[in-house]
Amino acid sequence: MAKEGHKYIFVLGGVMSGVGKGVVTSSIGLLLQQKGYPVNLVKVDPYLNVDAGTMNPTEHGEVFVLRSGMETDQDMGNYERFLGRDLTNEDYMTSGMVYQSVIARERALGYDGKCVEAIPHVRDEILRRIEDAASYNGSKVSVIEIGGTIGDFQNALFIEAARVLKMKYPDDVLFVMVSYLPTPGTLGEMKTKPTQTAVRDLNSFGVQPDFIVARSKEPVDEKRKEKLSISCNVPHDHIISAPDIKSIYEAPLNFEKDKLGDQLLDALKLPEKRRASLAAWKKFALAATNVKVPEINVAIVGKYFDTGDFVLADAYLSVIEAIKFSAAKLNRRVNITWVNSKNLEGSNAKIVAELGKYQGIIVPGGFGESGIEGKIKAIQFAREKKIPYFGLCYGMQLMVVEYARNVLKLKDANTTEVKKSTADPVVDVMLEQKKHLADNKYGGTMRLGAYPCYLKKGTLARAAYKKELVEERHRHRYEINSKYVKTLEDAGLVFSGTSPDGVLMEIAELSRSVHPFMLGTQFHPEFQARPLTPHPLFTEFLRSAISRKRKK
Ligand code: GLN
């Protein structure tokens, strides 16, 4: 059963994908939250994977890990960043998850001997999940983004579930269609026809959009708004112009100017509880797009094959955003360069030529052996040349491998992920992970989600966080081998963050007296960086990078 008076806004895509449904969903969430309503944002992914964890990030973008440990779509990261709070498992659903529940119930005779079918059983499971999400976190409004585009086979059942919800609660359900208005170069004129066709497509599902967010290169003019309004049966002031912007963080500000939040509340018959206060957000968005501030050059070193910048930006979305938030706080803009670690595997001269020009180097999370030796060389270079270095997960593990090889002189030191028979497995598979790997149980079995981390006094990490106990999100199967901890510490490596029982090494760093910033985390700090609360470790890393530039 739906919660009494709960409101639902479905965000659907028309014409084509990739035009910013996620940003519209996040912006609506932020605006309604600012106007006094608790909001939850739900991502529906029509694919059959049970979660996003088994997908290659260069195919599908980053795997965003929730606090609970659920491995989700990168849009969930944007939702959390816009809302400024954690989302829960109920806020995410895939077709795989939905079917898994239905089939498990069928196997347990949960359908009383009936023939189990897409309609009504799968549809009703979707509805159950939507209503379940609505009852969490005291939410009053759910904004639900249905992945894909209208007309796809895969998302049809989700649209059907939304239609049924609207039929049951006509005053409590709205549909927002995010569409695209192309301006063909030869015509030089913005065309509304594809949007009209998409609306007709949606109508064939029995759904009428209440709002159209018209994405386009330039703002949509009055003439086209009128045309869309008449032909699509949508009130004129419900056609929202959404031209291209420099930064996604400007979107809620533009939507507020266009009164999208007020229009949505009116349509839902909800009074505005307070004026949206977007001052802090605006300040951040201005800082994030300010091109007049000095630049910091940061290299992200990873294994990237034929992937273009566009794909990489998606695969490491949270890392890039985390860098941006800290840069905005420090009044800087960051120029990120992707460095293919395979190109670093040759001579040292090559490394100097490639890496000498950066103020900071990051090795982000990763899996497997390709490009590993290049990453280790980059880390060695950063350590020896005292270039600020920040290692995220794999980047921390390889920082320890490098230290063992070049400082402890354990020449064969390695992670067993790369070389099982290594003489010195300074990074080794976690005990509980061995069985999962032996049984080929890969889905959702890593050490996932938030765990507490205790920070040692007098360390860089403790000074950055200004706290003794923090909680950070993880996604890994390997860890620093406890047998080597003492030897590494005796050689100067500081394990400044550990699990509260002291067993797992969560942060490794070098003392500030020997290096300005050389720090790696077993967790992924990027998942908790938010526009208005940048992550202290990213901020410290950039601060060191800035002072390196000044010294030069
Ligand atoms: N491959 C490493 C592990 O499984 C690191 C994972 C990561 O960087 N997320 O432990």
Coordinates of C-alpha atoms and ligand atoms in Angstrom, one line a residue:
M1 CA 0.0 0.0 0.0
A2 CA 1.2 3.5 -0.8
K3 CA 1.9 5.8 2.1
E4 CA -1.0 8.2 2.8
G5 CA -0.6 11.3 0.6
H6 CA 2.9 10.3 -0.6
K7 CA 3.9 11.9 -3.9
Y8 CA 5.7 10.3 -6.8
I9 CA 7.4 12.0 -9.7
F10 CA 8.6 9.8 -12.5
V11 CA 11.4 11.1 -14.7
L12 CA 11.4 9.5 -18.2
G13 CA 13.6 10.0 -21.2
G14 CA 12.4 10.9 -24.7
V15 CA 14.1 11.0 -28.1
M16 CA 17.5 9.8 -26.9
S17 CA 19.6 8.8 -23.9
G18 CA 22.4 10.7 -22.3
V19 CA 20.8 14.1 -22.1
G20 CA 20.7 14.5 -18.4
K21 CA 17.7 12.6 -16.8
G22 CA 19.9 12.0 -13.8
V23 CA 20.7 15.6 -13.4
V24 CA 17.0 16.6 -13.7
T25 CA 16.1 13.9 -11.1
S26 CA 18.8 15.2 -8.8
S27 CA 17.9 18.8 -9.3
I28 CA 14.2 18.2 -8.6
G29 CA 15.2 16.3 -5.5
L30 CA 17.4 19.2 -4.3
L31 CA 14.7 21.8 -5.0
L32 CA 11.9 20.0 -3.3
Q33 CA 14.2 19.2 -0.3
Q34 CA 15.1 22.9 -0.1
K35 CA 11.4 23.8 -0.2
G36 CA 10.8 21.8 2.9
Y37 CA 10.0 18.3 1.7
P38 CA 11.9 15.1 2.6
V39 CA 12.8 13.5 -0.7
N40 CA 14.1 10.1 -1.8
L41 CA 15.5 9.5 -5.2
V42 CA 15.1 6.2 -6.9
K43 CA 17.1 4.9 -9.9
V44 CA 15.5 2.1 -11.9
D45 CA 18.0 0.4 -14.2
P46 CA 16.3 -1.9 -16.7
Y47 CA 19.2 -4.3 -17.2
L48 CA 19.2 -7.9 -16.0
N49 CA 22.3 -7.6 -13.8
V50 CA 21.2 -7.9 -10.2
D51 CA 23.4 -4.9 -9.4
A52 CA 26.0 -2.9 -11.2
G53 CA 29.0 -4.6 -9.5
T54 CA 29.6 -7.2 -12.2
M55 CA 29.8 -4.7 -15.0
N56 CA 33.0 -3.3 -16.5
P57 CA 33.1 0.5 -15.7
T58 CA 34.4 1.3 -19.1
E59 CA 31.1 -0.2 -20.5
H60 CA 28.7 1.2 -18.0
G61 CA 30.4 3.9 -16.0
E62 CA 31.4 3.8 -12.4
V63 CA 30.1 1.4 -9.9
F64 CA 28.8 3.6 -7.0
V65 CA 28.9 1.9 -3.6
L66 CA 26.2 2.9 -1.1
R67 CA 26.8 3.1 2.6
S68 CA 25.1 -0.3 2.9
G69 CA 27.5 -1.8 0.4
M70 CA 25.1 -2.2 -2.5
E71 CA 26.9 -1.7 -5.8
T72 CA 24.8 0.7 -7.9
D73 CA 24.7 2.9 -10.9
Q74 CA 26.8 6.1 -11.1
D75 CA 23.5 8.2 -11.1
M76 CA 23.1 7.2 -7.4
G77 CA 26.3 9.0 -6.7
N78 CA 24.9 12.2 -8.3
Y79 CA 21.7 11.8 -6.3
E80 CA 23.7 11.6 -3.0
R81 CA 25.8 14.5 -4.0
F82 CA 22.8 16.7 -4.8
L83 CA 20.8 15.7 -1.8
G84 CA 23.8 15.8 0.5
R85 CA 22.8 12.6 2.2
D86 CA 23.1 8.8 2.0
L87 CA 20.6 6.8 0.0
T88 CA 19.5 3.2 0.9
N89 CA 19.1 -0.1 -0.9
E90 CA 15.4 0.6 -1.4
D91 CA 16.3 3.6 -3.6
Y92 CA 17.8 1.3 -6.3
M93 CA 16.3 -1.3 -8.5
T94 CA 17.2 -3.3 -11.6
S95 CA 15.2 -5.7 -13.7
G96 CA 17.5 -8.4 -12.4
M97 CA 16.6 -7.6 -8.8
V98 CA 12.9 -7.5 -9.6
Y99 CA 12.9 -10.8 -11.5
Q100 CA 15.1 -12.5 -8.8
S101 CA 12.5 -11.7 -6.2
V102 CA 9.6 -12.9 -8.3
I103 CA 11.4 -16.1 -9.3
A104 CA 12.5 -16.8 -5.7
R105 CA 8.9 -16.3 -4.6
E106 CA 7.6 -18.6 -7.3
R107 CA 10.1 -21.3 -6.3
A108 CA 8.8 -21.0 -2.7
L109 CA 5.2 -21.5 -3.8
G110 CA 4.5 -17.9 -3.0
Y111 CA 2.0 -17.5 -5.8
D112 CA -0.4 -20.2 -4.7
G113 CA 0.0 -22.3 -7.8
K114 CA -0.8 -19.5 -10.2
C115 CA 0.8 -19.0 -13.6
V116 CA 3.4 -16.3 -12.8
E117 CA 3.5 -13.6 -15.5
A118 CA 5.1 -10.2 -16.2
I119 CA 1.7 -8.6 -15.8
P120 CA 0.6 -8.6 -13.0
H121 CA 3.4 -10.3 -10.9
V122 CA 6.5 -8.5 -12.2
R123 CA 4.7 -5.2 -12.4
D124 CA 3.4 -5.6 -8.9
E125 CA 6.9 -6.4 -7.6
I126 CA 8.1 -3.1 -9.1
L127 CA 5.2 -1.3 -7.4
R128 CA 6.0 -3.0 -4.1
R129 CA 9.6 -1.8 -4.4
I130 CA 8.6 1.8 -5.3
E131 CA 6.2 1.9 -2.3
D132 CA 8.8 0.3 -0.1
A133 CA 11.3 3.1 -1.0
A134 CA 8.6 5.7 -0.3
S135 CA 8.3 4.5 3.3
Y136 CA 12.0 5.1 4.2
N137 CA 13.7 8.2 5.7
G138 CA 10.4 9.9 6.4
S139 CA 10.2 10.7 2.7
K140 CA 7.3 12.7 1.4
V141 CA 8.1 12.8 -2.3
S142 CA 9.8 10.1 -4.3
V143 CA 11.5 11.1 -7.5
I144 CA 12.0 8.0 -9.7
E145 CA 14.2 8.0 -12.7
I146 CA 13.4 5.2 -15.2
G147 CA 16.6 4.3 -17.1
G148 CA 16.6 4.1 -20.9
T149 CA 14.3 5.9 -23.3
I150 CA 10.6 5.7 -24.0
G151 CA 10.1 3.0 -26.6
D152 CA 12.8 0.6 -25.3
F153 CA 11.6 -2.9 -24.7
Q154 CA 13.5 -3.2 -21.4
N155 CA 11.8 -0.4 -19.5
A156 CA 8.2 -0.9 -20.6
L157 CA 7.2 -2.8 -17.5
F158 CA 8.5 0.0 -15.3
I159 CA 6.4 2.5 -17.3
E160 CA 3.4 0.2 -17.0
A161 CA 3.9 0.1 -13.2
A162 CA 4.1 3.9 -13.1
R163 CA 0.9 4.1 -15.1
V164 CA -0.9 1.9 -12.6
L165 CA 0.3 4.0 -9.7
K166 CA -1.1 7.1 -11.5
M167 CA -4.4 5.4 -12.0
K168 CA -4.6 4.5 -8.3
Y169 CA -3.5 7.9 -7.1
P170 CA -4.2 10.4 -9.8
D171 CA -3.4 13.4 -7.7
D172 CA -0.2 12.1 -6.3
V173 CA 1.7 11.0 -9.4
L174 CA 3.5 13.2 -12.0
F175 CA 5.4 12.4 -15.1
V176 CA 8.4 14.5 -16.2
M177 CA 9.7 13.8 -19.7
V178 CA 13.3 14.8 -20.4
S179 CA 13.5 15.3 -24.1
Y180 CA 16.0 16.7 -26.6
L181 CA 15.4 19.4 -29.2
P182 CA 18.1 19.1 -31.9
T183 CA 19.2 22.0 -34.1
P184 CA 20.5 20.4 -37.3
G185 CA 23.5 22.4 -38.6
T186 CA 22.1 22.7 -42.1
L187 CA 18.8 24.2 -40.9
G188 CA 20.0 26.2 -38.0
E189 CA 16.6 25.8 -36.4
M190 CA 15.6 24.0 -33.3
K191 CA 13.2 21.1 -34.1
T192 CA 10.3 19.9 -31.8
K193 CA 9.2 17.0 -33.9
P194 CA 11.3 14.3 -32.2
T195 CA 9.8 15.4 -28.9
Q196 CA 6.3 15.3 -30.3
T197 CA 6.9 11.7 -31.5
A198 CA 8.3 10.7 -28.1
V199 CA 5.2 12.0 -26.3
R200 CA 3.0 10.0 -28.7
D201 CA 5.1 7.0 -27.9
L202 CA 4.6 7.6 -24.2
N203 CA 0.9 8.1 -24.8
S204 CA 0.7 4.7 -26.3
F205 CA 1.6 3.3 -22.9
G206 CA -1.3 5.2 -21.4
V207 CA 0.9 7.9 -19.9
Q208 CA 0.7 11.6 -20.5
P209 CA 3.7 13.8 -19.4
D210 CA 2.8 16.6 -17.0
F211 CA 6.1 18.4 -17.7
I212 CA 8.6 18.4 -20.5
V213 CA 12.2 19.4 -19.7
A214 CA 13.4 20.4 -23.1
R215 CA 17.1 19.9 -23.3
S216 CA 18.9 21.7 -26.2
K217 CA 22.0 23.6 -27.1
E218 CA 20.4 27.0 -26.8
P219 CA 17.4 28.1 -24.6
V220 CA 14.0 27.1 -26.1
D221 CA 12.2 30.1 -27.4
E222 CA 8.5 31.0 -26.9
K223 CA 7.5 29.9 -30.3
R224 CA 8.8 26.4 -29.7
K225 CA 7.4 26.2 -26.3
E226 CA 3.9 27.1 -27.7
K227 CA 4.3 24.4 -30.4
L228 CA 5.3 21.8 -27.9
S229 CA 2.5 22.8 -25.5
I230 CA -0.2 22.5 -28.1
S231 CA 1.0 19.4 -29.9
C232 CA 2.0 17.5 -26.7
N233 CA -0.9 18.6 -24.5
V234 CA 1.3 20.0 -21.8
P235 CA 0.6 23.4 -20.2
H236 CA 2.9 26.1 -21.5
D237 CA 4.5 26.8 -18.1
H238 CA 5.2 23.1 -17.7
I239 CA 7.6 23.2 -20.6
I240 CA 11.0 23.9 -19.0
S241 CA 13.9 25.1 -21.1
A242 CA 17.1 23.4 -20.2
P243 CA 20.0 24.5 -22.5
D244 CA 23.5 23.1 -22.2
I245 CA 25.4 24.4 -19.2
K246 CA 29.0 24.4 -18.1
S247 CA 28.5 22.4 -15.0
I248 CA 25.7 20.1 -13.9
Y249 CA 25.7 21.9 -10.6
E250 CA 24.2 25.0 -12.3
A251 CA 21.1 23.0 -13.3
P252 CA 19.1 23.3 -10.0
L253 CA 19.8 27.1 -10.0
N254 CA 18.4 27.4 -13.6
F255 CA 15.4 25.2 -12.8
E256 CA 14.7 27.4 -9.7
K257 CA 14.8 30.5 -11.9
D258 CA 12.3 28.9 -14.2
K259 CA 10.1 28.0 -11.2
L260 CA 10.3 24.3 -11.8
G261 CA 10.1 23.5 -8.1
D262 CA 7.1 25.7 -7.6
Q263 CA 5.3 24.3 -10.6
L264 CA 5.9 20.8 -9.4
L265 CA 4.6 21.6 -5.9
D266 CA 1.5 23.3 -7.5
A267 CA 0.9 20.2 -9.6
L268 CA 1.2 18.0 -6.6
K269 CA -1.0 20.3 -4.6
L270 CA 1.7 20.7 -1.9
P271 CA 2.2 24.2 -0.4
E272 CA 5.7 25.5 -0.5
K273 CA 7.0 25.2 3.1
R274 CA 9.8 27.6 2.7
R275 CA 11.7 29.4 -0.1
A276 CA 14.5 27.3 -1.5
S277 CA 17.7 28.6 0.0
L278 CA 20.3 27.9 -2.6
A279 CA 22.9 30.4 -1.5
A280 CA 25.5 27.9 -0.5
W281 CA 24.9 25.8 -3.6
K282 CA 25.2 28.9 -5.8
K283 CA 28.4 29.9 -4.1
F284 CA 29.8 26.4 -4.8
A285 CA 28.5 26.3 -8.4
L286 CA 30.2 29.7 -9.1
A287 CA 33.5 28.5 -7.6
A288 CA 33.3 25.3 -9.6
T289 CA 32.9 27.1 -12.9
N290 CA 35.2 30.0 -12.2
V291 CA 37.8 30.0 -15.0
K292 CA 39.7 33.0 -13.6
V293 CA 41.3 31.1 -10.8
P294 CA 44.7 29.5 -11.1
E295 CA 44.9 25.9 -12.4
I296 CA 46.3 22.8 -10.8
N297 CA 47.6 20.0 -13.0
V298 CA 46.7 16.5 -11.7
A299 CA 47.5 13.2 -13.4
I300 CA 45.3 10.2 -12.9
V301 CA 47.4 7.1 -13.8
G302 CA 45.5 4.0 -14.8
K303 CA 45.1 1.3 -17.3
Y304 CA 43.1 2.6 -20.1
F305 CA 43.1 0.9 -23.5
D306 CA 41.1 2.3 -26.4
T307 CA 38.8 4.3 -24.1
G308 CA 38.4 8.0 -24.8
D309 CA 38.2 10.8 -22.2
F310 CA 34.5 10.6 -22.3
V311 CA 34.4 7.0 -21.1
L312 CA 37.1 7.6 -18.5
A313 CA 35.2 10.5 -17.0
D314 CA 32.3 8.1 -16.5
A315 CA 34.4 5.3 -15.1
Y316 CA 35.9 7.5 -12.5
L317 CA 33.0 10.0 -12.0
S318 CA 33.1 10.2 -8.2
V319 CA 36.9 10.7 -8.2
I320 CA 36.6 13.6 -10.6
E321 CA 33.7 15.2 -8.7
A322 CA 35.6 14.8 -5.4
I323 CA 38.5 16.6 -6.9
K324 CA 36.3 19.4 -8.2
F325 CA 34.6 19.9 -4.8
S326 CA 37.9 20.3 -3.0
A327 CA 39.3 22.5 -5.8
A328 CA 36.2 24.8 -5.6
K329 CA 36.8 25.1 -1.9
L330 CA 40.4 26.1 -2.5
N331 CA 39.5 28.5 -5.3
R332 CA 41.3 26.6 -8.0
R333 CA 40.3 24.8 -11.1
V334 CA 41.8 21.4 -11.9
N335 CA 43.1 20.2 -15.1
I336 CA 43.0 16.4 -15.1
T337 CA 45.2 14.4 -17.5
W338 CA 44.6 10.7 -18.0
V339 CA 48.0 8.9 -18.1
N340 CA 48.0 5.4 -19.5
S341 CA 50.2 3.4 -17.0
K342 CA 51.3 1.1 -19.9
N343 CA 53.2 4.0 -21.4
L344 CA 55.2 4.3 -18.2
E345 CA 56.6 0.8 -18.3
G346 CA 59.6 1.7 -20.5
S347 CA 62.6 3.9 -19.7
N348 CA 62.8 6.3 -16.8
A349 CA 63.2 9.2 -19.2
K350 CA 59.7 8.5 -20.4
I351 CA 58.4 8.7 -16.9
V352 CA 60.0 12.0 -16.2
A353 CA 58.7 13.3 -19.6
E354 CA 55.2 12.0 -18.8
L355 CA 54.8 12.8 -15.1
G356 CA 57.2 15.6 -14.4
K357 CA 54.7 18.2 -15.3
Y358 CA 52.0 17.5 -12.7
Q359 CA 51.5 19.0 -9.3
G360 CA 49.8 15.9 -8.0
I361 CA 49.4 12.2 -9.0
I362 CA 46.4 9.9 -8.3
V363 CA 46.3 6.2 -8.8
P364 CA 42.6 5.3 -8.5
G365 CA 40.9 2.0 -7.8
G366 CA 41.4 -0.9 -10.2
F367 CA 41.5 -4.7 -10.7
G368 CA 43.8 -7.2 -12.3
E369 CA 47.4 -7.1 -13.6
S370 CA 47.4 -5.0 -16.7
G371 CA 49.3 -1.7 -16.4
I372 CA 50.4 -2.5 -12.9
E373 CA 54.2 -2.1 -13.4
G374 CA 53.6 1.4 -14.9
K375 CA 51.5 2.4 -11.9
I376 CA 54.2 1.2 -9.5
K377 CA 56.8 3.3 -11.4
A378 CA 54.5 6.3 -11.2
I379 CA 54.2 5.8 -7.4
Q380 CA 58.0 5.5 -7.1
F381 CA 58.4 8.7 -9.1
A382 CA 55.9 10.6 -6.9
R383 CA 57.6 9.3 -3.7
E384 CA 61.2 10.1 -4.8
K385 CA 60.4 13.4 -6.4
K386 CA 58.1 14.4 -3.6
I387 CA 55.1 15.0 -5.8
P388 CA 51.8 14.8 -3.9
Y389 CA 50.4 11.4 -4.3
F390 CA 47.0 10.0 -3.5
G391 CA 46.2 6.3 -3.9
L392 CA 42.7 5.1 -3.8
C393 CA 42.2 1.4 -2.9
Y394 CA 44.4 -0.3 -5.6
G395 CA 46.4 2.9 -5.5
M396 CA 47.1 2.3 -1.8
Q397 CA 47.9 -1.4 -2.2
L398 CA 50.4 -0.6 -5.0
M399 CA 51.9 2.2 -2.9
V400 CA 52.7 -0.5 -0.3
V401 CA 54.1 -2.8 -3.0
E402 CA 56.3 0.0 -4.3
Y403 CA 57.6 0.7 -0.8
A404 CA 58.3 -2.9 -0.1
R405 CA 60.2 -3.3 -3.4
N406 CA 62.3 -0.1 -3.4
V407 CA 62.7 0.8 0.3
L408 CA 62.6 -2.7 2.0
K409 CA 64.4 -4.1 -1.1
L410 CA 62.0 -7.0 -1.4
K411 CA 62.4 -7.1 -5.1
D412 CA 59.6 -9.6 -5.7
A413 CA 57.1 -7.9 -3.5
N414 CA 53.6 -7.9 -5.0
T415 CA 49.9 -8.3 -4.5
T416 CA 48.7 -11.9 -5.0
E417 CA 46.0 -10.5 -7.3
V418 CA 48.9 -10.1 -9.8
K419 CA 51.3 -12.8 -8.8
K420 CA 50.1 -15.7 -6.7
S421 CA 53.5 -17.2 -6.2
T422 CA 55.3 -14.0 -5.1
A423 CA 58.0 -14.5 -2.5
D424 CA 56.7 -11.4 -0.6
P425 CA 52.9 -11.1 -0.8
V426 CA 52.7 -7.7 0.9
V427 CA 49.1 -7.4 -0.4
D428 CA 47.1 -10.6 -0.1
V429 CA 43.5 -11.8 -0.6
M430 CA 41.3 -11.4 2.5
L431 CA 40.5 -14.7 4.2
E432 CA 36.8 -14.6 3.7
Q433 CA 37.3 -13.7 0.0
K434 CA 39.2 -16.9 -0.8
K435 CA 36.1 -19.1 -0.7
H436 CA 34.0 -16.6 -2.9
L437 CA 36.8 -16.7 -5.5
A438 CA 37.1 -20.5 -5.4
D439 CA 33.3 -20.8 -5.8
N440 CA 33.2 -18.2 -8.7
K441 CA 30.9 -16.1 -6.5
Y442 CA 31.7 -12.7 -7.7
G443 CA 28.4 -10.8 -7.5
G444 CA 28.1 -8.6 -4.4
T445 CA 30.8 -10.6 -2.4
M446 CA 33.6 -8.1 -2.1
R447 CA 34.2 -6.3 1.2
L448 CA 31.6 -3.6 0.5
G449 CA 30.2 -0.5 2.1
A450 CA 31.0 1.6 5.1
Y451 CA 33.3 0.4 7.9
P452 CA 34.8 2.4 10.7
C453 CA 38.4 3.5 10.6
Y454 CA 40.4 4.6 13.6
L455 CA 43.0 7.4 12.9
K456 CA 46.3 7.5 14.7
K457 CA 47.3 10.7 16.5
G458 CA 49.9 12.9 14.9
T459 CA 49.3 11.7 11.4
L460 CA 48.4 13.4 8.1
A461 CA 45.1 11.6 8.0
R462 CA 44.1 12.6 11.5
A463 CA 45.1 16.2 10.9
A464 CA 43.0 16.2 7.7
Y465 CA 39.9 14.7 9.1
K466 CA 40.3 16.4 12.5
K467 CA 38.6 13.3 14.1
E468 CA 39.6 10.1 15.7
L469 CA 37.0 7.8 14.2
V470 CA 35.6 8.0 10.6
E471 CA 33.5 5.8 8.4
E472 CA 34.4 5.2 4.8
R473 CA 33.1 3.0 2.0
H474 CA 35.0 0.0 0.7
R475 CA 35.0 -2.2 -2.4
H476 CA 37.9 -4.7 -2.4
R477 CA 39.0 -8.3 -2.0
Y478 CA 42.7 -7.8 -1.1
E479 CA 44.3 -6.1 1.9
I480 CA 47.7 -5.3 3.3
N481 CA 49.2 -8.5 4.6
S482 CA 49.4 -8.2 8.4
K483 CA 52.7 -10.2 8.4
Y484 CA 54.5 -7.3 6.8
V485 CA 53.0 -4.4 8.8
K486 CA 55.7 -4.3 11.4
T487 CA 58.6 -4.4 8.8
L488 CA 56.9 -1.7 6.7
E489 CA 56.4 0.5 9.7
D490 CA 60.0 0.0 10.9
A491 CA 61.1 1.2 7.4
G492 CA 59.1 4.4 7.8
L493 CA 55.6 3.7 6.3
V494 CA 52.9 4.8 8.7
F495 CA 49.6 3.0 8.9
S496 CA 47.6 6.0 10.1
G497 CA 44.2 4.4 9.7
T498 CA 43.1 0.9 10.8
S499 CA 40.0 -1.0 11.6
P500 CA 39.1 -0.2 15.2
D501 CA 40.5 -3.6 16.3
G502 CA 43.8 -2.7 14.6
V503 CA 43.7 -5.7 12.2
L504 CA 43.0 -4.1 8.8
M505 CA 45.3 -1.4 7.5
E506 CA 43.0 1.3 6.0
I507 CA 45.3 4.2 5.4
A508 CA 49.1 4.2 4.6
E509 CA 51.1 7.4 4.6
L510 CA 54.6 8.9 4.8
S511 CA 55.4 11.3 7.5
R512 CA 55.2 15.0 6.4
S513 CA 58.8 15.3 7.4
V514 CA 59.8 13.1 4.4
H515 CA 57.1 13.8 1.8
P516 CA 54.6 16.7 1.4
F517 CA 51.6 14.3 0.8
M518 CA 52.0 10.6 0.1
L519 CA 48.9 8.8 1.2
G520 CA 46.8 5.9 0.2
T521 CA 43.4 4.7 1.4
Q522 CA 42.1 1.1 1.3
F523 CA 38.6 2.7 1.1
H524 CA 37.1 5.0 -1.6
P525 CA 36.9 8.4 0.0
E526 CA 35.4 9.7 -3.3
F527 CA 32.1 8.1 -2.6
Q528 CA 31.5 10.5 0.4
A529 CA 32.7 13.7 -1.2
R530 CA 29.9 16.2 -1.6
P531 CA 29.7 19.7 -3.2
L532 CA 29.1 21.4 0.1
T533 CA 31.2 19.1 2.2
P534 CA 34.3 18.3 0.2
H535 CA 36.3 15.3 1.4
P536 CA 39.2 16.4 3.7
L537 CA 41.7 14.0 2.1
F538 CA 41.1 15.3 -1.4
T539 CA 41.3 18.8 0.0
E540 CA 44.6 18.1 1.7
F541 CA 46.0 16.4 -1.4
L542 CA 45.1 19.5 -3.6
R543 CA 46.5 21.9 -0.9
S544 CA 49.9 20.1 -1.2
A545 CA 49.6 20.2 -5.0
I546 CA 49.0 23.9 -4.9
S547 CA 52.0 24.6 -2.7
R548 CA 54.2 22.5 -5.0
K549 CA 53.2 24.7 -7.9
R550 CA 54.0 27.8 -5.9
K551 CA 57.4 26.6 -5.0
K552 CA 58.3 25.8 -8.6
Ligands
GLN1 N1 41.8 -5.0 -6.8 C1 41.9 -4.6 -5.5 C2 41.2 -5.4 -4.5 O1 40.3 -6.2 -4.9 C3 41.5 -3.1 -5.4 C4 40.1 -2.9 -5.6 C5 39.8 -1.5 -5.8 O2 40.6 -0.7 -6.2 N2 38.5 -1.1 -5.7 O3 41.4 -5.4 -3.3

